[in-house]
XYZ file of C-alpha atoms in Angstrom:
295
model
C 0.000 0.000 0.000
C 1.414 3.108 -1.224
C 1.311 6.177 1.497
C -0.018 9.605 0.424
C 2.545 12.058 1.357
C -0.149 15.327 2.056
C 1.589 18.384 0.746
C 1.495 21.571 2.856
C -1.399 23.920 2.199
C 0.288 27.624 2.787
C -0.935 31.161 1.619
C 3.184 32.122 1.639
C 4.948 32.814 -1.932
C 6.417 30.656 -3.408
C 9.393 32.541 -3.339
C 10.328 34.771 -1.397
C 13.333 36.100 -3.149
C 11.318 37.184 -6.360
C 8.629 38.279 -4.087
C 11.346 40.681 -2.608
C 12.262 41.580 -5.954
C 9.145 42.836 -7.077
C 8.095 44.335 -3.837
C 11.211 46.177 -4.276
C 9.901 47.386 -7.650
C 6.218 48.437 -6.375
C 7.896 50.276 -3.570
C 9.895 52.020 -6.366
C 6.853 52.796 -9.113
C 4.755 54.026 -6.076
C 7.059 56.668 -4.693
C 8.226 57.742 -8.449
C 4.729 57.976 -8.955
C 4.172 60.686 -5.967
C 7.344 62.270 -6.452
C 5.960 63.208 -10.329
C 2.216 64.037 -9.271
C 3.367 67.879 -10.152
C 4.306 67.124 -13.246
C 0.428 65.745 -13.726
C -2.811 67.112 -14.580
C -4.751 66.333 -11.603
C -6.852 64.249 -13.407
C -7.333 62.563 -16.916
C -10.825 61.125 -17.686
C -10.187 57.367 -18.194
C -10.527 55.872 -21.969
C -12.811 53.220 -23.183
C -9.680 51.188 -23.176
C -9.388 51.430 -19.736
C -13.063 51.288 -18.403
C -13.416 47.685 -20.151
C -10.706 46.335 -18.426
C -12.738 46.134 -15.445
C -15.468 44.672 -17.430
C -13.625 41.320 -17.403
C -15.107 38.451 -15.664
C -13.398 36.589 -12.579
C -10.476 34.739 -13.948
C -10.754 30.975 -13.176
C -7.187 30.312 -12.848
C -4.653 32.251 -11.142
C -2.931 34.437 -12.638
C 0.261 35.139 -10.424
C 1.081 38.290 -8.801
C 3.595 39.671 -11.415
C 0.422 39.864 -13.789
C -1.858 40.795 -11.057
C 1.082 43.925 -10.358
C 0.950 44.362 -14.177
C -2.587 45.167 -14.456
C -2.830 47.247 -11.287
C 0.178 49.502 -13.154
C -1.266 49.871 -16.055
C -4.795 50.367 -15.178
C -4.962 51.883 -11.742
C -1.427 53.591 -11.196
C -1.342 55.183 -14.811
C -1.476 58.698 -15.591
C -5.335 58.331 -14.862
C -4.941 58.061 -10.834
C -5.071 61.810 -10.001
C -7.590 63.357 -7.678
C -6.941 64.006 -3.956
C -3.388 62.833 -4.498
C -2.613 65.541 -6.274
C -1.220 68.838 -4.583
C -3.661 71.229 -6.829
C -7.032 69.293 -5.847
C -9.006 70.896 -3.593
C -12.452 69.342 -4.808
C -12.548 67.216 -1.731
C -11.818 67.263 1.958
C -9.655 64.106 2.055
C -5.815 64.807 2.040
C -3.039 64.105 -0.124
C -1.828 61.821 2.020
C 2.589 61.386 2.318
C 4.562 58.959 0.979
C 5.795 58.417 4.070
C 2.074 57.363 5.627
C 2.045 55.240 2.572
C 5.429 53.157 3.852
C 3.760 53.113 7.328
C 0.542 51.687 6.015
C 2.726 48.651 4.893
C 4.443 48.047 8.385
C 1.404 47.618 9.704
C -0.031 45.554 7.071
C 3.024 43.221 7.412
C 2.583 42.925 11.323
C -1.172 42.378 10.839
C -1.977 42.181 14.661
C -5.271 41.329 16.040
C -5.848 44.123 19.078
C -7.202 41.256 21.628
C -5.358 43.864 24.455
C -2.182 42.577 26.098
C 1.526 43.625 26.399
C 1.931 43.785 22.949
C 4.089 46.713 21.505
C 1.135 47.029 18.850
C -1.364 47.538 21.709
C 0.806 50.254 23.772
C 0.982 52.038 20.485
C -2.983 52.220 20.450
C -2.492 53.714 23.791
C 0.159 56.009 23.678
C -1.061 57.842 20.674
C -4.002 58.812 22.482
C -2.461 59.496 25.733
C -0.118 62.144 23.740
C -3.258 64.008 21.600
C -5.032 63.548 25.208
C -1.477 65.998 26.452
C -1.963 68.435 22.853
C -5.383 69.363 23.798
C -5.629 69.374 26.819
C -7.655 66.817 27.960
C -8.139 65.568 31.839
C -5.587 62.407 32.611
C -8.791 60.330 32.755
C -9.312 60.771 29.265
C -9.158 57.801 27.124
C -9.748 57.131 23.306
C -9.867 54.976 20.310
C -7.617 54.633 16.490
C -10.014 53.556 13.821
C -9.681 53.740 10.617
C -11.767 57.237 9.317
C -13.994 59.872 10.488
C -16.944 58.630 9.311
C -16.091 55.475 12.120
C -14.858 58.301 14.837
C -18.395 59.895 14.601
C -20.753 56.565 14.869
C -18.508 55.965 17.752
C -18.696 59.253 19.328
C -22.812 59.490 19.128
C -22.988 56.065 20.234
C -20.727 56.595 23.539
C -23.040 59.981 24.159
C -26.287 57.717 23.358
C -25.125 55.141 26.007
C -24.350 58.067 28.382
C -27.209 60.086 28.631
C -30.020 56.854 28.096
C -30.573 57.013 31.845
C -31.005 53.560 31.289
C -28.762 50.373 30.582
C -28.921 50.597 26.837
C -26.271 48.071 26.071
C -28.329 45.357 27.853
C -32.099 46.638 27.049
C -31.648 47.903 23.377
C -32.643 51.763 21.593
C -36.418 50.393 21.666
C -36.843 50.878 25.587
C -35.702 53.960 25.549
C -38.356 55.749 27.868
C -37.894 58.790 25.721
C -37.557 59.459 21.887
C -33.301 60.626 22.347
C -32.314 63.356 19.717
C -29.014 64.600 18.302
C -28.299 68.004 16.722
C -26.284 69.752 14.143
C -26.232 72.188 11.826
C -27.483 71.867 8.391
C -23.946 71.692 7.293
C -22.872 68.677 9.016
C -21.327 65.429 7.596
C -23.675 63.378 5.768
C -22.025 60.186 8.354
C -23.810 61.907 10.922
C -27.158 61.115 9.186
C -25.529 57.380 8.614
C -24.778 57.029 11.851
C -28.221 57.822 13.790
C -29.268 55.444 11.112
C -27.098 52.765 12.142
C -27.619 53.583 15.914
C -31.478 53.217 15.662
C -32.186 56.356 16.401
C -34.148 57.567 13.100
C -33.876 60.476 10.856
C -36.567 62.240 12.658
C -34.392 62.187 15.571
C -31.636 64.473 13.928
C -32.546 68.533 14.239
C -30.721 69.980 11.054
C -30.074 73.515 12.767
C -29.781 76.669 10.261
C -26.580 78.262 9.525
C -25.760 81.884 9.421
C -24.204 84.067 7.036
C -20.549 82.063 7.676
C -22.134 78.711 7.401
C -21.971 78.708 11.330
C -24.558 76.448 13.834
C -26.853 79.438 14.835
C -27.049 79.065 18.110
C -29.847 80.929 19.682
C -31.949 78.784 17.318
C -30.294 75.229 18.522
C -30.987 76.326 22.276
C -34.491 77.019 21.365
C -34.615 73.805 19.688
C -33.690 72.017 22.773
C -35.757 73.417 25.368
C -38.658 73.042 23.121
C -37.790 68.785 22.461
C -37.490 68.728 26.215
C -40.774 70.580 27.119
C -42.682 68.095 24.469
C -40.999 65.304 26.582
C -37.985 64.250 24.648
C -34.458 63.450 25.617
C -31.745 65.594 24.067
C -28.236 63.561 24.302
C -25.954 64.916 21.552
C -25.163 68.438 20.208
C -22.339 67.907 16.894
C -20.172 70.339 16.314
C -18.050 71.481 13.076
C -14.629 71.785 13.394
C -14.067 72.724 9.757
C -17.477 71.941 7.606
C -16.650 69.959 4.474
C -18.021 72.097 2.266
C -16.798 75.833 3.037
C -14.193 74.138 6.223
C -16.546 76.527 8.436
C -15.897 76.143 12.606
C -19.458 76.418 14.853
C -18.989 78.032 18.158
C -17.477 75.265 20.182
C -17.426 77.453 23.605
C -20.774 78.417 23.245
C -21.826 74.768 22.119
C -19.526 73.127 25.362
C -21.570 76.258 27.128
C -25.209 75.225 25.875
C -24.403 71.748 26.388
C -23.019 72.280 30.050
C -26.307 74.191 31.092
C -28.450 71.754 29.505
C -26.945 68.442 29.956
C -25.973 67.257 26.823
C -22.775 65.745 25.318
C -21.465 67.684 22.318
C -18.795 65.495 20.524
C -16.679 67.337 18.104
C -16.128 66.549 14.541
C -12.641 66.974 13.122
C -9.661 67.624 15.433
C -9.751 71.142 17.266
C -6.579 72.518 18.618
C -5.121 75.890 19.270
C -8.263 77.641 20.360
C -6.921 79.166 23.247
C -9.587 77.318 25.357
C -9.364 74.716 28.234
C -12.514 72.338 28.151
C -10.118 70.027 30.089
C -12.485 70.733 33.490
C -15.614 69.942 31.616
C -17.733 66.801 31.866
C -20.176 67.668 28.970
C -17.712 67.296 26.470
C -16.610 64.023 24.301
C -14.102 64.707 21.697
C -13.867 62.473 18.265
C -11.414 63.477 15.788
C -11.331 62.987 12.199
């Protein structure tokens, strides 16, 4: 009887010498291709060429990573990649980016740790960057925080930590639908569209979201947003959240955040902040009505 010698299964190259190689050459092309974006329109409309590459179905053998590279060079990285990567677009609030964030992005896709907590030097990096932004603005030594991966993430988070807060109830255990009291956030009519996604996601309903007008500098007015409140809480809701713009994405406008922290304070409400805020020349470090989430 003849044994079956079982051959490993492994997701590693199969070598890792011409893997080297060409991620030698990808680490080349890429910075090459940032150190040129100058010398680039910021963007060329792709060709028909182009468009129907993507039009191809799923291959249904592999193809190798050298073609796989191929095709991501010729019809990703070419002359056609422009936008926000580009030093003259402005058309969007998303940076440029470095080339050196782009090098870091692949250190920490090679480690690829899970976060489970732990003394893991991964781990005490999740900690100490907050504990030095916690030092930049000010914040009380108690203050904690979270990395995730946008702003869109750091806002769900931040209504859903002032949600759980001000329930008056144990929401994590009994669920949005026992709230006692229909909860409601505000902002101005300016505010992130993730803000809408997020009280989506939360449970909380579009009707639960006061879209506050703005005034002549696309500012939260707010006389009107402290009317708004007292008049939810006299028809027996349960203000929790007040948002405020650090730098709106469409004009990069900033609401009153010492009047909001002010409004908030007086009527017992959590305003986090979208966007980071620094160099105000303000200490909200004393506060308790204030939750900070940076983009």
């Amino acid at each position: 009887m003849v044994e079956e010698r079982r051959v490993e299964e492994t997701l590693d190259p199969e070598n890792w010498e011409e893997l080297k190689v060409l991620g030698h050459r990808m680490v080349d092309d890429m910075i090459d291709h940032l150190a040129s974006a100058r010398q680039r329109p910021p963007m060329i409309p792709i060709n028909e060429k182009i468009a129907a590459a993507f039009m191809k179905p799923l291959p249904m053998e592999p193809e190798g990573i050298e073609k796989t590279y191929g095709d991501f060079k010729e019809n990703v990285l070419g002359p056609h990649m422009g936008l926000n990567t580009h030093p003259r677009f402005w058309g969007w609030v998303v940076g440029t980016g470095t080339a050196q964030g782009a090098l870091a992005e692949m250190l920490a896709t090679g480690i690829n740790f899970n976060m489970p907590g732990g003394p893991f030097p991964p781990v005490l990096v999740e900690t100490q960057v907050p504990r030095m932004v916690q030092g930049d603005i000010r914040f009380p030594k108690g203050a904690s925080g979270l990395l995730v991966g946008g702003g869109s993430e750091a806002n769900l988070l931040g209504i859903a930590v002032a949600r759980n807060t001000k329930a008056g109830f144990n929401l994590r255990k009994l669920g949005q639908a026992a709230a006692p009291r229909r909860m409601v956030i505000y902002g101005s009519s300016e505010t992130h569209v993730c803000i809408d996604k997020a009280v989506q996601l939360l449970g909380l309903g579009e009707d639960s979201f006061r879209k506050i007008p703005v005034d002549d500098d696309y500012r939260v007015m707010a006389d009107i947003l402290e009317e708004e409140i007292r008049k939810d809480k006299a028809a027996g809701l349960a203000p929790f959240c007040v948002v405020g713009n650090a730098g709106t994405t469409n004009t990069g406008s900033f609401d009153d955040l010492i009047r909001l922290a002010d409004i908030c304070a007086r009527e017992e409400t959590l305003v986090p902040r979208r966007r980071r805020l620094r160099c105000m020349g303000c200490d909200w470090g004393s506060t308790k009505h204030l939750v900070a989430w940076h983009r």
